[in-house]
Amino acid sequence: MRKILPGPGDRLPRPPYDVEIEPIYRALGSMPERYEVEKLRKDASTRTLPLTNALLADKSVCIEDVFIPGPRRDLTVSIVRPVATTGDDHPCIFYIHGGALVAADRFAGLDTSVVWAREFNAITISVEYGRAPENPGTQPAEDCYAAFLWAGRNLTRLGIDPDRLLLYGTSAGGGLAAVTALMARDKGGPKICGLVLECPMLDDRNEQVSSQQFSTGPFYNSTLNAFAWRCLLGDRVGGDRVSQYEAPARAEDLSRLPPTFLDCATAEPFRDEIVAFASKLWEGGVQAELHVWPGGPHGYDRLAPSAPFAILARQTRLAWIRRTFSQPA
């Protein structure tokens, strides 16, 4: 796999990190000399495996793996159900994992499904989409949409309330969730009651101010971001031949998307593309709520989960989902 050297130093002053982030920043040290897909995958697996094992051992939920037809091959989806359940019409969160488009699996971040089961009696569905570079271009998004379409066609069998199907993505999964919502709008797909984009990866161009501020450092930075997008798009990255179904920031029209929640932090490279995407949603008449949390890097929720701003961010997301699920059809 092609390697990429880190870019030049940050060209603009940075907003400061939160006091609980600073020691993590110092402990992690400098960024790698090179980024490699296999190393990124190994590191992601090391980080997520303890949380995955805890989820699999959790007695408050049951997990079922289902194989479904995909655009090129069968796909695996994991369905997480609350054990102490009431009623047949559950809200559902269709979840798309992060991992810079190249790393992690359907269990990354899925431990939050335990919280969703407890708080909302919700079923969570997570898809194992094809990762770049083996699956370039629109292929990861096509996998996500195929799984979402399968969920939409099997709501009754799965015990899901058709008026409470919510789409949720984190980081790279946030970008794929945005694309899935665009595909559902354009192709007449399942009705989506709400869209949650947690620190989403939206724009392949790396041109925003925040990209220039955070091109280096041990956290996710725009040099790693450029590498990840090149794995997906190859030589088309940053050019004029990139589709909205690859990089959703390329969409010119975001009208008719569902109510959307977006969040990010001030000290991460995605900040300004997320703010721009929220503005584009408002331009299209979409009800969108945006939160930009001070002092956090990308992935702050996992890096410093006990930081007060991270706790508030999680509470705010849950409150938005609760309001969305309680809205009349």
mmCIF file of C-alpha atoms in Angstrom:
data_model
loop_
_atom_site.group_PDB
_atom_site.id
_atom_site.type_symbol
_atom_site.label_atom_id
_atom_site.label_comp_id
_atom_site.label_asym_id
_atom_site.label_seq_id
_atom_site.Cartn_x
_atom_site.Cartn_y
_atom_site.Cartn_z
ATOM 1 C CA MET A 1 0.000 0.000 0.000
ATOM 2 C CA ARG A 2 1.253 3.470 -0.853
ATOM 3 C CA LYS A 3 2.626 5.451 2.072
ATOM 4 C CA ILE A 4 2.443 9.191 2.588
ATOM 5 C CA LEU A 5 4.834 11.412 4.459
ATOM 6 C CA PRO A 6 3.394 13.947 6.909
ATOM 7 C CA GLY A 7 2.734 17.370 5.456
ATOM 8 C CA PRO A 8 4.252 20.677 6.447
ATOM 9 C CA GLY A 9 3.839 22.112 9.909
ATOM 10 C CA ASP A 10 0.571 23.739 10.917
ATOM 11 C CA ARG A 11 0.320 27.038 9.123
ATOM 12 C CA LEU A 12 -2.088 28.843 11.457
ATOM 13 C CA PRO A 13 -2.379 29.247 15.239
ATOM 14 C CA ARG A 14 -4.489 26.583 16.938
ATOM 15 C CA PRO A 15 -7.332 26.891 19.437
ATOM 16 C CA PRO A 16 -6.079 25.448 22.746
ATOM 17 C CA TYR A 17 -6.824 21.966 24.001
ATOM 18 C CA ASP A 18 -8.965 21.426 27.077
ATOM 19 C CA VAL A 19 -6.992 21.002 30.305
ATOM 20 C CA GLU A 20 -7.897 17.289 30.395
ATOM 21 C CA ILE A 21 -6.625 16.815 26.832
ATOM 22 C CA GLU A 22 -3.231 18.462 27.316
ATOM 23 C CA PRO A 23 -1.630 15.579 29.296
ATOM 24 C CA ILE A 24 -2.892 13.077 26.714
ATOM 25 C CA TYR A 25 -1.380 15.205 23.955
ATOM 26 C CA ARG A 26 2.001 15.288 25.722
ATOM 27 C CA ALA A 27 1.930 11.557 26.492
ATOM 28 C CA LEU A 28 1.189 10.556 22.892
ATOM 29 C CA GLY A 29 4.124 12.544 21.543
ATOM 30 C CA SER A 30 4.667 13.259 17.868
ATOM 31 C CA MET A 31 2.842 11.952 14.814
ATOM 32 C CA PRO A 32 4.191 8.933 12.890
ATOM 33 C CA GLU A 33 6.730 9.484 10.146
ATOM 34 C CA ARG A 34 4.484 7.541 7.770
ATOM 35 C CA TYR A 35 0.905 6.318 7.676
ATOM 36 C CA GLU A 36 0.205 2.752 6.591
ATOM 37 C CA VAL A 37 -3.154 1.017 6.241
ATOM 38 C CA GLU A 38 -2.150 -2.148 8.083
ATOM 39 C CA LYS A 39 -0.719 -0.175 11.005
ATOM 40 C CA LEU A 40 -3.883 1.916 11.225
ATOM 41 C CA ARG A 41 -5.967 -1.263 11.247
ATOM 42 C CA LYS A 42 -3.843 -2.896 13.923
ATOM 43 C CA ASP A 43 -3.990 0.198 16.136
ATOM 44 C CA ALA A 44 -7.768 0.473 15.701
ATOM 45 C CA SER A 45 -8.225 -3.169 16.642
ATOM 46 C CA THR A 46 -6.087 -2.738 19.761
ATOM 47 C CA ARG A 47 -8.139 0.281 20.864
ATOM 48 C CA THR A 48 -11.573 -1.188 20.234
ATOM 49 C CA LEU A 49 -11.147 -4.852 21.215
ATOM 50 C CA PRO A 50 -11.665 -4.362 25.005
ATOM 51 C CA LEU A 51 -14.895 -2.429 24.381
ATOM 52 C CA THR A 52 -16.066 -5.025 21.874
ATOM 53 C CA ASN A 53 -15.422 -7.832 24.364
ATOM 54 C CA ALA A 54 -17.332 -5.910 27.031
ATOM 55 C CA LEU A 55 -20.272 -5.477 24.662
ATOM 56 C CA LEU A 56 -20.318 -9.176 23.759
ATOM 57 C CA ALA A 57 -20.325 -10.061 27.467
ATOM 58 C CA ASP A 58 -23.045 -7.568 28.430
ATOM 59 C CA LYS A 59 -26.144 -9.424 29.643
ATOM 60 C CA SER A 60 -28.495 -6.477 29.111
ATOM 61 C CA VAL A 61 -28.409 -6.919 25.331
ATOM 62 C CA CYS A 62 -28.366 -9.794 22.856
ATOM 63 C CA ILE A 63 -26.463 -9.633 19.582
ATOM 64 C CA GLU A 64 -27.344 -11.412 16.369
ATOM 65 C CA ASP A 65 -25.226 -11.470 13.206
ATOM 66 C CA VAL A 66 -27.142 -11.648 9.929
ATOM 67 C CA PHE A 67 -25.788 -12.108 6.402
ATOM 68 C CA ILE A 68 -27.571 -10.072 3.754
ATOM 69 C CA PRO A 69 -27.086 -9.506 0.009
ATOM 70 C CA GLY A 70 -24.790 -6.602 -0.862
ATOM 71 C CA PRO A 71 -23.892 -4.843 -4.104
ATOM 72 C CA ARG A 72 -20.804 -7.016 -4.699
ATOM 73 C CA ARG A 73 -20.821 -9.637 -1.957
ATOM 74 C CA ASP A 74 -22.842 -10.635 1.087
ATOM 75 C CA LEU A 75 -22.657 -8.179 3.990
ATOM 76 C CA THR A 76 -22.694 -8.862 7.718
ATOM 77 C CA VAL A 77 -24.905 -6.780 9.978
ATOM 78 C CA SER A 78 -24.977 -7.034 13.749
ATOM 79 C CA ILE A 79 -28.341 -6.451 15.438
ATOM 80 C CA VAL A 80 -28.215 -5.437 19.099
ATOM 81 C CA ARG A 81 -31.472 -5.821 21.052
ATOM 82 C CA PRO A 82 -32.336 -4.980 24.651
ATOM 83 C CA VAL A 83 -32.999 -8.138 26.667
ATOM 84 C CA ALA A 84 -35.485 -6.477 29.031
ATOM 85 C CA THR A 85 -37.758 -5.371 26.231
ATOM 86 C CA THR A 86 -41.347 -4.250 26.066
ATOM 87 C CA GLY A 87 -43.547 -4.002 22.982
ATOM 88 C CA ASP A 88 -42.926 -4.890 19.364
ATOM 89 C CA ASP A 89 -42.295 -1.444 17.900
ATOM 90 C CA HIS A 90 -38.789 -0.453 18.909
ATOM 91 C CA PRO A 91 -36.995 2.661 17.799
ATOM 92 C CA CYS A 92 -33.961 1.742 15.732
ATOM 93 C CA ILE A 93 -30.544 3.339 15.359
ATOM 94 C CA PHE A 94 -28.806 2.284 12.155
ATOM 95 C CA TYR A 95 -25.164 2.831 13.090
ATOM 96 C CA ILE A 96 -22.145 3.268 10.780
ATOM 97 C CA HIS A 97 -18.706 2.974 12.388
ATOM 98 C CA GLY A 98 -15.678 5.199 11.957
ATOM 99 C CA GLY A 99 -12.061 4.356 11.185
ATOM 100 C CA ALA A 100 -10.817 6.864 8.573
ATOM 101 C CA LEU A 101 -12.517 4.796 5.832
ATOM 102 C CA VAL A 102 -9.689 2.245 6.056
ATOM 103 C CA ALA A 103 -9.796 0.749 9.565
ATOM 104 C CA ALA A 104 -12.036 -0.649 12.353
ATOM 105 C CA ASP A 105 -15.120 -2.854 12.005
ATOM 106 C CA ARG A 106 -18.830 -2.874 12.747
ATOM 107 C CA PHE A 107 -18.192 -3.228 16.495
ATOM 108 C CA ALA A 108 -16.157 -0.017 16.753
ATOM 109 C CA GLY A 109 -18.257 2.341 18.859
ATOM 110 C CA LEU A 110 -21.092 -0.183 19.013
ATOM 111 C CA ASP A 111 -20.726 -0.389 22.815
ATOM 112 C CA THR A 112 -22.911 2.742 22.861
ATOM 113 C CA SER A 113 -25.778 0.499 21.747
ATOM 114 C CA VAL A 114 -26.037 -0.631 25.377
ATOM 115 C CA VAL A 115 -26.815 2.961 26.349
ATOM 116 C CA TRP A 116 -29.343 3.279 23.525
ATOM 117 C CA ALA A 117 -31.032 0.030 24.584
ATOM 118 C CA ARG A 118 -31.288 1.253 28.168
ATOM 119 C CA GLU A 119 -32.353 4.824 27.397
ATOM 120 C CA PHE A 120 -34.686 4.266 24.431
ATOM 121 C CA ASN A 121 -35.448 0.518 24.338
ATOM 122 C CA ALA A 122 -33.776 0.810 20.934
ATOM 123 C CA ILE A 123 -32.542 -1.813 18.519
ATOM 124 C CA THR A 124 -29.180 -0.997 16.918
ATOM 125 C CA ILE A 125 -28.072 -2.285 13.526
ATOM 126 C CA SER A 126 -24.408 -1.985 12.469
ATOM 127 C CA VAL A 127 -23.054 -2.945 9.044
ATOM 128 C CA GLU A 128 -19.646 -4.340 8.061
ATOM 129 C CA TYR A 129 -19.041 -2.174 5.003
ATOM 130 C CA GLY A 130 -16.111 -2.629 2.665
ATOM 131 C CA ARG A 131 -13.141 -0.448 3.592
ATOM 132 C CA ALA A 132 -10.752 1.448 1.366
ATOM 133 C CA PRO A 133 -8.409 0.919 -0.424
ATOM 134 C CA GLU A 134 -9.783 -2.533 -1.311
ATOM 135 C CA ASN A 135 -13.222 -0.961 -1.786
ATOM 136 C CA PRO A 136 -12.685 2.423 -3.481
ATOM 137 C CA GLY A 137 -14.996 5.191 -4.613
ATOM 138 C CA THR A 138 -18.666 4.825 -3.791
ATOM 139 C CA GLN A 139 -18.359 1.181 -2.708
ATOM 140 C CA PRO A 140 -18.334 1.736 1.097
ATOM 141 C CA ALA A 141 -21.399 3.993 0.817
ATOM 142 C CA GLU A 142 -23.147 1.517 -1.497
ATOM 143 C CA ASP A 143 -22.648 -1.189 1.134
ATOM 144 C CA CYS A 144 -24.098 1.070 3.840
ATOM 145 C CA TYR A 145 -27.103 1.981 1.705
ATOM 146 C CA ALA A 146 -27.751 -1.648 0.777
ATOM 147 C CA ALA A 147 -27.808 -2.602 4.465
ATOM 148 C CA PHE A 148 -29.998 0.387 5.296
ATOM 149 C CA LEU A 149 -32.386 -0.581 2.510
ATOM 150 C CA TRP A 150 -32.498 -4.144 3.865
ATOM 151 C CA ALA A 151 -33.354 -2.776 7.313
ATOM 152 C CA GLY A 152 -36.083 -0.589 5.848
ATOM 153 C CA ARG A 153 -37.638 -3.567 4.039
ATOM 154 C CA ASN A 154 -37.606 -5.745 7.169
ATOM 155 C CA LEU A 155 -38.842 -3.324 9.835
ATOM 156 C CA THR A 156 -41.899 -5.364 10.802
ATOM 157 C CA ARG A 157 -39.969 -8.628 11.040
ATOM 158 C CA LEU A 158 -37.272 -6.929 13.103
ATOM 159 C CA GLY A 159 -39.808 -5.329 15.453
ATOM 160 C CA ILE A 160 -38.904 -1.764 14.484
ATOM 161 C CA ASP A 161 -41.277 1.190 14.459
ATOM 162 C CA PRO A 162 -41.137 2.564 10.877
ATOM 163 C CA ASP A 163 -41.577 6.106 12.193
ATOM 164 C CA ARG A 164 -38.504 5.837 14.426
ATOM 165 C CA LEU A 165 -35.664 4.744 12.156
ATOM 166 C CA LEU A 166 -32.655 6.948 12.885
ATOM 167 C CA LEU A 167 -29.364 7.026 10.976
ATOM 168 C CA TYR A 168 -26.171 7.572 13.022
ATOM 169 C CA GLY A 169 -22.526 7.763 11.952
ATOM 170 C CA THR A 170 -19.263 8.559 13.704
ATOM 171 C CA SER A 171 -16.215 10.119 12.001
ATOM 172 C CA ALA A 172 -15.802 8.312 8.654
ATOM 173 C CA GLY A 173 -19.109 6.648 9.472
ATOM 174 C CA GLY A 174 -20.612 10.110 9.811
ATOM 175 C CA GLY A 175 -19.652 10.903 6.239
ATOM 176 C CA LEU A 176 -21.072 7.552 5.109
ATOM 177 C CA ALA A 177 -24.267 8.237 7.077
ATOM 178 C CA ALA A 178 -24.631 11.572 5.282
ATOM 179 C CA VAL A 179 -24.154 9.812 1.930
ATOM 180 C CA THR A 180 -26.656 7.108 2.932
ATOM 181 C CA ALA A 181 -29.185 9.840 3.730
ATOM 182 C CA LEU A 182 -28.534 11.450 0.333
ATOM 183 C CA MET A 183 -29.007 8.097 -1.400
ATOM 184 C CA ALA A 184 -32.238 7.467 0.521
ATOM 185 C CA ARG A 185 -33.502 10.891 -0.549
ATOM 186 C CA ASP A 186 -32.494 10.465 -4.190
ATOM 187 C CA LYS A 187 -33.498 6.812 -4.622
ATOM 188 C CA GLY A 188 -36.723 6.808 -2.587
ATOM 189 C CA GLY A 189 -35.219 4.829 0.280
ATOM 190 C CA PRO A 190 -36.552 4.242 3.795
ATOM 191 C CA LYS A 191 -37.977 7.133 5.789
ATOM 192 C CA ILE A 192 -35.399 8.542 8.222
ATOM 193 C CA CYS A 193 -36.676 10.262 11.367
ATOM 194 C CA GLY A 194 -33.301 11.798 12.216
ATOM 195 C CA LEU A 195 -29.650 11.895 11.210
ATOM 196 C CA VAL A 196 -26.817 12.081 13.753
ATOM 197 C CA LEU A 197 -23.377 13.038 12.418
ATOM 198 C CA GLU A 198 -20.837 12.719 15.224
ATOM 199 C CA CYS A 199 -17.582 14.468 14.215
ATOM 200 C CA PRO A 200 -18.218 13.427 10.579
ATOM 201 C CA MET A 201 -15.580 13.104 7.849
ATOM 202 C CA LEU A 202 -17.192 14.980 4.962
ATOM 203 C CA ASP A 203 -14.710 16.700 2.629
ATOM 204 C CA ASP A 204 -11.794 15.243 0.661
ATOM 205 C CA ARG A 205 -10.293 18.652 -0.189
ATOM 206 C CA ASN A 206 -8.594 19.499 3.138
ATOM 207 C CA GLU A 207 -8.864 23.213 2.356
ATOM 208 C CA GLN A 208 -10.610 24.607 5.431
ATOM 209 C CA VAL A 209 -8.881 26.716 8.083
ATOM 210 C CA SER A 210 -9.135 23.909 10.631
ATOM 211 C CA SER A 211 -7.340 21.588 8.202
ATOM 212 C CA GLN A 212 -4.449 24.052 8.097
ATOM 213 C CA GLN A 213 -4.417 24.372 11.878
ATOM 214 C CA PHE A 214 -4.278 20.642 12.557
ATOM 215 C CA SER A 215 -2.065 19.046 9.918
ATOM 216 C CA THR A 216 0.309 17.593 12.521
ATOM 217 C CA GLY A 217 0.182 16.110 15.999
ATOM 218 C CA PRO A 218 -0.614 12.751 17.617
ATOM 219 C CA PHE A 219 -4.387 13.060 17.249
ATOM 220 C CA TYR A 220 -6.276 12.630 13.973
ATOM 221 C CA ASN A 221 -4.894 15.364 11.709
ATOM 222 C CA SER A 222 -5.329 16.550 8.138
ATOM 223 C CA THR A 223 -2.197 14.725 6.945
ATOM 224 C CA LEU A 224 -3.749 11.423 8.021
ATOM 225 C CA ASN A 225 -7.031 12.657 6.571
ATOM 226 C CA ALA A 226 -5.401 13.266 3.174
ATOM 227 C CA PHE A 227 -3.963 9.744 3.293
ATOM 228 C CA ALA A 228 -7.371 8.250 4.121
ATOM 229 C CA TRP A 229 -9.153 10.092 1.323
ATOM 230 C CA ARG A 230 -6.462 9.069 -1.162
ATOM 231 C CA CYS A 231 -7.060 5.442 -0.166
ATOM 232 C CA LEU A 232 -10.705 5.911 -1.167
ATOM 233 C CA LEU A 233 -10.367 8.171 -4.200
ATOM 234 C CA GLY A 234 -6.856 7.634 -5.555
ATOM 235 C CA ASP A 235 -5.643 10.401 -7.848
ATOM 236 C CA ARG A 236 -9.129 11.936 -8.007
ATOM 237 C CA VAL A 237 -8.816 13.228 -4.428
ATOM 238 C CA GLY A 238 -9.325 16.973 -4.190
ATOM 239 C CA GLY A 239 -10.237 17.248 -7.875
ATOM 240 C CA ASP A 240 -13.455 18.011 -9.698
ATOM 241 C CA ARG A 241 -14.426 14.370 -10.411
ATOM 242 C CA VAL A 242 -15.493 13.464 -6.864
ATOM 243 C CA SER A 243 -19.149 12.564 -6.314
ATOM 244 C CA GLN A 244 -21.415 13.594 -3.444
ATOM 245 C CA TYR A 245 -21.795 9.843 -2.871
ATOM 246 C CA GLU A 246 -18.078 9.686 -2.060
ATOM 247 C CA ALA A 247 -17.553 12.983 -0.190
ATOM 248 C CA PRO A 248 -20.887 14.450 0.954
ATOM 249 C CA ALA A 249 -19.438 17.964 1.278
ATOM 250 C CA ARG A 250 -19.482 17.954 -2.546
ATOM 251 C CA ALA A 251 -23.301 17.965 -2.541
ATOM 252 C CA GLU A 252 -24.759 21.188 -3.901
ATOM 253 C CA ASP A 253 -28.259 20.522 -2.584
ATOM 254 C CA LEU A 254 -28.921 19.204 0.931
ATOM 255 C CA SER A 255 -32.633 19.955 0.913
ATOM 256 C CA ARG A 256 -35.135 17.278 1.946
ATOM 257 C CA LEU A 257 -32.700 15.572 4.296
ATOM 258 C CA PRO A 258 -34.075 14.566 7.713
ATOM 259 C CA PRO A 259 -33.611 16.650 10.880
ATOM 260 C CA THR A 260 -29.884 16.483 11.571
ATOM 261 C CA PHE A 261 -27.660 16.703 14.644
ATOM 262 C CA LEU A 262 -23.989 17.530 14.070
ATOM 263 C CA ASP A 263 -21.182 17.921 16.548
ATOM 264 C CA CYS A 264 -17.425 18.333 16.571
ATOM 265 C CA ALA A 265 -14.760 20.074 18.632
ATOM 266 C CA THR A 266 -12.721 23.232 18.196
ATOM 267 C CA ALA A 267 -9.321 21.511 18.036
ATOM 268 C CA GLU A 268 -9.827 19.066 15.180
ATOM 269 C CA PRO A 269 -9.326 19.221 11.396
ATOM 270 C CA PHE A 270 -12.994 18.458 10.571
ATOM 271 C CA ARG A 271 -14.349 21.455 12.492
ATOM 272 C CA ASP A 272 -14.875 23.889 9.627
ATOM 273 C CA GLU A 273 -16.157 21.391 7.067
ATOM 274 C CA ILE A 274 -18.779 20.325 9.624
ATOM 275 C CA VAL A 275 -19.786 23.938 10.282
ATOM 276 C CA ALA A 276 -20.014 24.499 6.510
ATOM 277 C CA PHE A 277 -22.141 21.370 6.102
ATOM 278 C CA ALA A 278 -24.521 22.569 8.818
ATOM 279 C CA SER A 279 -24.836 25.907 7.020
ATOM 280 C CA LYS A 280 -25.582 24.065 3.775
ATOM 281 C CA LEU A 281 -28.314 22.101 5.547
ATOM 282 C CA TRP A 282 -29.877 25.332 6.804
ATOM 283 C CA GLU A 283 -29.598 26.778 3.304
ATOM 284 C CA GLY A 284 -31.642 23.816 2.077
ATOM 285 C CA GLY A 285 -34.334 24.338 4.708
ATOM 286 C CA VAL A 286 -33.294 21.372 6.871
ATOM 287 C CA GLN A 287 -33.739 21.511 10.642
ATOM 288 C CA ALA A 288 -30.150 21.087 11.864
ATOM 289 C CA GLU A 289 -28.588 21.416 15.306
ATOM 290 C CA LEU A 290 -24.831 22.029 15.566
ATOM 291 C CA HIS A 291 -22.545 21.834 18.607
ATOM 292 C CA VAL A 292 -18.847 22.726 18.566
ATOM 293 C CA TRP A 293 -17.275 21.672 21.862
ATOM 294 C CA PRO A 294 -14.306 23.722 23.118
ATOM 295 C CA GLY A 295 -10.870 22.189 23.495
ATOM 296 C CA GLY A 296 -11.438 18.733 22.071
ATOM 297 C CA PRO A 297 -9.429 16.943 19.362
ATOM 298 C CA HIS A 298 -11.037 14.498 16.975
ATOM 299 C CA GLY A 299 -12.240 11.501 18.954
ATOM 300 C CA TYR A 300 -12.328 13.402 22.249
ATOM 301 C CA ASP A 301 -15.271 11.303 23.438
ATOM 302 C CA ARG A 302 -13.048 8.205 23.484
ATOM 303 C CA LEU A 303 -9.793 9.919 24.421
ATOM 304 C CA ALA A 304 -11.141 11.700 27.500
ATOM 305 C CA PRO A 305 -14.621 10.325 28.244
ATOM 306 C CA SER A 306 -14.646 11.766 31.786
ATOM 307 C CA ALA A 307 -13.839 15.324 30.703
ATOM 308 C CA PRO A 308 -16.794 17.589 31.577
ATOM 309 C CA PHE A 309 -17.256 18.767 27.992
ATOM 310 C CA ALA A 310 -17.237 15.152 26.717
ATOM 311 C CA ILE A 311 -19.897 14.174 29.271
ATOM 312 C CA LEU A 312 -22.006 17.161 28.232
ATOM 313 C CA ALA A 313 -21.559 16.250 24.555
ATOM 314 C CA ARG A 314 -22.862 12.713 25.154
ATOM 315 C CA GLN A 315 -25.789 14.013 27.200
ATOM 316 C CA THR A 316 -26.645 16.494 24.462
ATOM 317 C CA ARG A 317 -26.632 13.804 21.775
ATOM 318 C CA LEU A 318 -28.864 11.565 23.878
ATOM 319 C CA ALA A 319 -31.267 14.426 24.551
ATOM 320 C CA TRP A 320 -31.563 15.143 20.815
ATOM 321 C CA ILE A 321 -32.221 11.484 20.014
ATOM 322 C CA ARG A 322 -34.835 11.319 22.808
ATOM 323 C CA ARG A 323 -36.642 14.367 21.404
ATOM 324 C CA THR A 324 -36.475 12.938 17.876
ATOM 325 C CA PHE A 325 -37.931 9.581 18.924
ATOM 326 C CA SER A 326 -40.738 11.342 20.803
ATOM 327 C CA GLN A 327 -41.826 13.500 17.837
ATOM 328 C CA PRO A 328 -45.238 12.641 16.384
ATOM 329 C CA ALA A 329 -45.087 10.829 13.034
#
